[in-house]
GROMACS .gro file of C-alpha atoms in nm:
model
  253
    1MET     CA    1  -1.860  -3.999   9.211
    2SER     CA    2  -2.218  -3.924   9.320
    3LYS     CA    3  -2.503  -3.900   9.070
    4LYS     CA    4  -2.551  -3.535   9.165
    5THR     CA    5  -2.184  -3.455   9.102
    6LEU     CA    6  -2.192  -3.640   8.771
    7ALA     CA    7  -2.506  -3.455   8.663
    8ILE     CA    8  -2.349  -3.117   8.737
    9LEU     CA    9  -2.031  -3.227   8.562
   10ILE     CA   10  -2.208  -3.332   8.245
   11SER     CA   11  -2.416  -3.015   8.252
   12SER     CA   12  -2.096  -2.810   8.256
   13LEU     CA   13  -1.924  -3.028   7.997
   14THR     CA   14  -2.194  -3.002   7.733
   15GLY     CA   15  -2.083  -2.650   7.651
   16VAL     CA   16  -2.435  -2.545   7.553
   17SER     CA   17  -2.642  -2.303   7.757
   18ALA     CA   18  -2.980  -2.415   7.883
   19VAL     CA   19  -3.143  -2.113   7.721
   20GLY     CA   20  -3.025  -2.221   7.379
   21ALA     CA   21  -3.179  -2.563   7.416
   22VAL     CA   22  -3.539  -2.451   7.452
   23SER     CA   23  -3.756  -2.577   7.165
   24GLY     CA   24  -3.453  -2.730   6.998
   25VAL     CA   25  -3.288  -2.400   6.905
   26VAL     CA   26  -2.942  -2.547   6.958
   27GLY     CA   27  -3.031  -2.872   6.786
   28SER     CA   28  -3.148  -2.694   6.474
   29ARG     CA   29  -2.923  -2.387   6.443
   30VAL     CA   30  -2.598  -2.568   6.511
   31MET     CA   31  -2.669  -2.862   6.288
   32ASN     CA   32  -2.812  -2.649   6.008
   33ARG     CA   33  -2.482  -2.466   5.986
   34ASN     CA   34  -2.264  -2.776   5.976
   35ILE     CA   35  -2.459  -3.069   5.833
   36ASP     CA   36  -2.599  -3.072   5.483
   37LYS     CA   37  -2.951  -2.937   5.449
   38GLU     CA   38  -3.098  -3.258   5.312
   39PHE     CA   39  -2.980  -3.459   5.611
   40GLU     CA   40  -3.099  -3.191   5.853
   41ARG     CA   41  -3.444  -3.199   5.693
   42GLU     CA   42  -3.457  -3.578   5.730
   43ARG     CA   43  -3.335  -3.558   6.090
   44LEU     CA   44  -3.601  -3.307   6.193
   45GLN     CA   45  -3.872  -3.503   6.014
   46TYR     CA   46  -3.766  -3.815   6.202
   47ILE     CA   47  -3.775  -3.635   6.537
   48ASP     CA   48  -4.114  -3.479   6.458
   49LYS     CA   49  -4.243  -3.827   6.376
   50ILE     CA   50  -4.120  -3.960   6.712
   51ILE     CA   51  -4.284  -3.667   6.893
   52ARG     CA   52  -4.612  -3.706   6.706
   53GLU     CA   53  -4.641  -4.085   6.735
   54ASN     CA   54  -4.568  -4.080   7.107
   55ASN     CA   55  -4.775  -3.770   7.193
   56ILE     CA   56  -4.475  -3.596   7.348
   57SER     CA   57  -4.552  -3.252   7.489
   58GLN     CA   58  -4.338  -2.955   7.383
   59ASP     CA   59  -4.293  -2.885   7.754
   60SER     CA   60  -4.069  -3.192   7.759
   61PHE     CA   61  -3.808  -2.997   7.567
   62LYS     CA   62  -3.745  -2.743   7.840
   63PRO     CA   63  -3.406  -2.781   8.016
   64GLY     CA   64  -3.398  -2.941   8.358
   65PRO     CA   65  -3.215  -2.836   8.677
   66ASN     CA   66  -2.867  -2.691   8.615
   67GLY     CA   67  -2.952  -2.678   8.247
   68LEU     CA   68  -2.909  -3.055   8.220
   69PHE     CA   69  -3.071  -3.213   7.918
   70ARG     CA   70  -3.309  -3.496   8.002
   71VAL     CA   71  -3.420  -3.813   7.828
   72VAL     CA   72  -3.761  -3.739   7.678
   73HIS     CA   73  -3.829  -4.069   7.506
   74THR     CA   74  -3.642  -4.398   7.460
   75ILE     CA   75  -3.658  -4.485   7.093
   76GLN     CA   76  -3.483  -4.821   7.113
   77TYR     CA   77  -3.346  -5.027   7.401
   78SER     CA   78  -3.002  -5.186   7.408
   79LYS     CA   79  -2.960  -5.563   7.393
   80TYR     CA   80  -2.658  -5.753   7.524
   81ILE     CA   81  -2.492  -6.093   7.535
   82LYS     CA   82  -2.355  -6.176   7.880
   83ASP     CA   83  -2.064  -6.391   7.994
   84GLU     CA   84  -2.089  -6.675   8.248
   85GLN     CA   85  -2.065  -6.425   8.533
   86GLY     CA   86  -2.358  -6.226   8.399
   87ASN     CA   87  -2.151  -5.934   8.271
   88PRO     CA   88  -2.264  -5.777   7.943
   89ILE     CA   89  -1.978  -5.825   7.695
   90GLU     CA   90  -2.140  -5.770   7.356
   91CYS     CA   91  -2.403  -5.517   7.254
   92THR     CA   92  -2.616  -5.673   6.981
   93GLN     CA   93  -2.858  -5.381   6.951
   94LEU     CA   94  -2.772  -5.018   7.015
   95GLY     CA   95  -3.015  -4.830   7.236
   96TYR     CA   96  -3.080  -4.459   7.193
   97SER     CA   97  -3.309  -4.186   7.320
   98LEU     CA   98  -3.446  -3.846   7.228
   99LEU     CA   99  -3.313  -3.577   7.461
  100SER     CA  100  -3.476  -3.252   7.566
  101ASP     CA  101  -3.238  -3.057   7.339
  102LYS     CA  102  -3.373  -3.259   7.043
  103HIS     CA  103  -3.054  -3.451   6.996
  104ILE     CA  104  -3.065  -3.830   6.981
  105ALA     CA  105  -2.811  -3.988   7.214
  106LEU     CA  106  -2.669  -4.337   7.220
  107HIS     CA  107  -2.722  -4.513   7.552
  108ARG     CA  108  -2.429  -4.549   7.786
  109MET     CA  109  -2.273  -4.896   7.766
  110PRO     CA  110  -2.198  -5.120   8.065
  111GLU     CA  111  -1.829  -5.098   8.149
  112THR     CA  112  -1.764  -5.462   8.049
  113VAL     CA  113  -1.885  -5.430   7.689
  114LYS     CA  114  -1.608  -5.510   7.438
  115LYS     CA  115  -1.803  -5.552   7.114
  116VAL     CA  116  -2.073  -5.338   6.952
  117PRO     CA  117  -2.257  -5.331   6.616
  118GLN     CA  118  -2.052  -5.185   6.332
  119ASN     CA  119  -2.331  -4.959   6.208
  120LEU     CA  120  -2.419  -4.647   6.405
  121PRO     CA  121  -2.785  -4.545   6.351
  122LYS     CA  122  -2.808  -4.251   6.113
  123PHE     CA  123  -2.987  -3.996   6.332
  124ILE     CA  124  -2.774  -4.035   6.644
  125SER     CA  125  -2.590  -3.707   6.705
  126ALA     CA  126  -2.469  -3.745   7.066
  127LEU     CA  127  -2.218  -3.992   7.209
  128ILE     CA  128  -2.220  -3.861   7.566
  129LEU     CA  129  -2.060  -4.089   7.830
  130THR     CA  130  -2.099  -4.380   7.588
  131PHE     CA  131  -1.800  -4.577   7.719
  132PHE     CA  132  -1.777  -4.418   8.064
  133HIS     CA  133  -1.542  -4.631   8.281
  134ASN     CA  134  -1.513  -4.901   8.014
  135LYS     CA  135  -1.260  -5.164   8.121
  136ASN     CA  136  -1.136  -5.282   7.781
  137GLU     CA  137  -0.837  -5.190   7.569
  138THR     CA  138  -1.042  -5.214   7.250
  139ILE     CA  139  -1.413  -5.215   7.172
  140GLU     CA  140  -1.468  -5.413   6.856
  141GLY     CA  141  -1.694  -5.239   6.607
  142ILE     CA  142  -1.640  -4.872   6.688
  143GLU     CA  143  -1.361  -4.848   6.432
  144HIS     CA  144  -1.631  -4.888   6.165
  145TRP     CA  145  -1.871  -4.626   6.301
  146ASN     CA  146  -1.970  -4.347   6.066
  147THR     CA  147  -1.946  -4.047   6.299
  148ARG     CA  148  -2.008  -3.779   6.038
  149ASN     CA  149  -2.339  -3.673   6.196
  150ILE     CA  150  -2.210  -3.663   6.555
  151THR     CA  151  -2.198  -3.322   6.722
  152LYS     CA  152  -2.134  -3.425   7.085
  153MET     CA  153  -1.865  -3.662   7.214
  154THR     CA  154  -1.866  -3.524   7.567
  155ALA     CA  155  -1.694  -3.754   7.821
  156MET     CA  156  -1.723  -4.042   7.574
  157PHE     CA  157  -1.427  -4.236   7.717
  158TRP     CA  158  -1.427  -4.076   8.061
  159ARG     CA  159  -1.198  -4.283   8.287
  160ALA     CA  160  -1.185  -4.572   8.041
  161HIS     CA  161  -0.848  -4.655   8.194
  162ASN     CA  162  -0.745  -4.934   7.956
  163PHE     CA  163  -0.884  -4.799   7.631
  164ASN     CA  164  -0.622  -4.755   7.358
  165GLN     CA  165  -0.785  -4.823   7.024
  166ASP     CA  166  -0.709  -4.658   6.692
  167ILE     CA  167  -1.002  -4.428   6.611
  168SER     CA  168  -0.802  -4.194   6.391
  169ASN     CA  169  -1.035  -4.260   6.096
  170TRP     CA  170  -1.342  -4.114   6.266
  171ASP     CA  171  -1.512  -3.832   6.078
  172THR     CA  172  -1.526  -3.542   6.325
  173ARG     CA  173  -1.611  -3.261   6.087
  174ASN     CA  174  -1.941  -3.179   6.262
  175VAL     CA  175  -1.838  -3.238   6.623
  176ARG     CA  176  -1.878  -2.933   6.848
  177HIS     CA  177  -1.827  -3.070   7.199
  178ILE     CA  178  -1.542  -3.299   7.304
  179ASN     CA  179  -1.508  -3.185   7.664
  180GLY     CA  180  -1.365  -3.455   7.885
  181MET     CA  181  -1.370  -3.707   7.601
  182PHE     CA  182  -1.049  -3.876   7.717
  183TYR     CA  183  -1.050  -3.757   8.078
  184GLY     CA  184  -0.865  -4.016   8.285
  185ALA     CA  185  -0.823  -4.249   7.985
  186LYS     CA  186  -0.472  -4.310   8.108
  187SER     CA  187  -0.373  -4.571   7.845
  188PHE     CA  188  -0.494  -4.384   7.537
  189ASN     CA  189  -0.218  -4.275   7.299
  190GLN     CA  190  -0.341  -4.298   6.942
  191PRO     CA  191  -0.258  -4.068   6.645
  192ILE     CA  192  -0.562  -3.842   6.614
  193GLY     CA  193  -0.374  -3.540   6.485
  194ASN     CA  194  -0.566  -3.565   6.157
  195TRP     CA  195  -0.908  -3.512   6.316
  196ASN     CA  196  -1.112  -3.228   6.171
  197THR     CA  197  -1.183  -3.002   6.471
  198SER     CA  198  -1.285  -2.693   6.276
  199ASN     CA  199  -1.634  -2.685   6.432
  200VAL     CA  200  -1.538  -2.773   6.789
  201VAL     CA  201  -1.625  -2.505   7.045
  202THR     CA  202  -1.554  -2.681   7.376
  203MET     CA  203  -1.239  -2.880   7.461
  204SER     CA  204  -1.210  -2.839   7.838
  205ASN     CA  205  -1.057  -3.138   8.022
  206LEU     CA  206  -1.012  -3.319   7.692
  207PHE     CA  207  -0.688  -3.493   7.794
  208ALA     CA  208  -0.694  -3.419   8.167
  209ASN     CA  209  -0.537  -3.711   8.357
  210ALA     CA  210  -0.477  -3.894   8.027
  211THR     CA  211  -0.126  -3.975   8.139
  212SER     CA  212  -0.012  -4.169   7.828
  213PHE     CA  213  -0.130  -3.936   7.553
  214ASN     CA  214   0.170  -3.779   7.382
  215GLN     CA  215   0.068  -3.728   7.019
  216ASP     CA  216   0.126  -3.421   6.803
  217ILE     CA  217  -0.209  -3.246   6.753
  218SER     CA  218  -0.062  -2.907   6.672
  219ASN     CA  219  -0.239  -2.900   6.335
  220TRP     CA  220  -0.587  -2.913   6.487
  221ASN     CA  221  -0.804  -2.623   6.374
  222VAL     CA  222  -0.920  -2.462   6.699
  223SER     CA  223  -1.035  -2.130   6.554
  224ASN     CA  224  -1.388  -2.177   6.693
  225VAL     CA  225  -1.291  -2.307   7.037
  226ARG     CA  226  -1.438  -2.098   7.319
  227SER     CA  227  -1.342  -2.317   7.615
  228TYR     CA  228  -1.031  -2.528   7.672
  229LYS     CA  229  -0.978  -2.502   8.048
  230ASP     CA  230  -0.759  -2.780   8.191
  231PHE     CA  231  -0.715  -2.916   7.838
  232ASN     CA  232  -0.406  -3.121   7.930
  233VAL     CA  233  -0.382  -3.087   8.308
  234ASN     CA  234  -0.202  -3.385   8.466
  235ALA     CA  235  -0.147  -3.535   8.123
  236HIS     CA  236   0.177  -3.686   7.987
  237PRO     CA  237   0.466  -3.457   8.092
  238GLU     CA  238   0.586  -3.424   7.730
  239PHE     CA  239   0.241  -3.342   7.593
  240ILE     CA  240   0.308  -2.969   7.596
  241GLY     CA  241   0.435  -2.684   7.382
  242ASN     CA  242   0.461  -2.753   7.010
  243LYS     CA  243   0.245  -3.066   7.035
  244LEU     CA  244  -0.060  -2.863   7.140
  245PRO     CA  245  -0.310  -2.677   6.921
  246LYS     CA  246  -0.268  -2.301   6.887
  247PHE     CA  247  -0.570  -2.186   7.085
  248PRO     CA  248  -0.735  -1.847   7.025
  249LYS     CA  249  -0.612  -1.564   7.247
  250GLN     CA  250  -0.954  -1.432   7.344
  251LYS     CA  251  -1.100  -1.483   7.689
  252GLN     CA  252  -1.261  -1.822   7.744
  253GLU     CA  253  -1.630  -1.855   7.822
   0.00000   0.00000   0.00000
């Protein structure tokens, strides 16, 4: 997949219009509605501090080509332990950056990483492409992550072919975008029917080409979902009918 194709893909998967991202409108309105006011105040203060201390221009928060959100400032770099072949296998320090939509996103991990810190930094709200093409069945540490403040899990395990870890305990109450989260994750088949999806608006390609997934997620609350195109295309042949959420009847965006 070319970088251009991937950029267009992620732009379409975010589920947020470029217009809404200007000056952090999306970052503030969405999170104000879902996350407690005290945390939102702390989050915005933290971002303002980053902007002020690094003399970041407000022009940096305009959307890029195709509405794609850009990295504005790297707050912390990732650190890794490598194996004898030089492949990163353990992340000892999570890296993350401020994006042009005023979300803070965890850096994408090398595909060989199989262990990460157990604590997810408080102000991270986006886990976009985090374990893209990861080669491992499990990634030690993520089962302990507090994901309550996460709003974007777009393409998080995109084509992580071997991944099949129990993440059923993740707190997804504030997640809005899970497009392509398990796209091509052909080994994944964990019981996530208890996830709180009441605030999710985009689910397109969520289980596309996830050929093993065959769990009952019929109880998912999808009342706010606006897009679910190709939700389970080329998925497990029995992952149909009564196992699927009851999506709204209105026309998709």
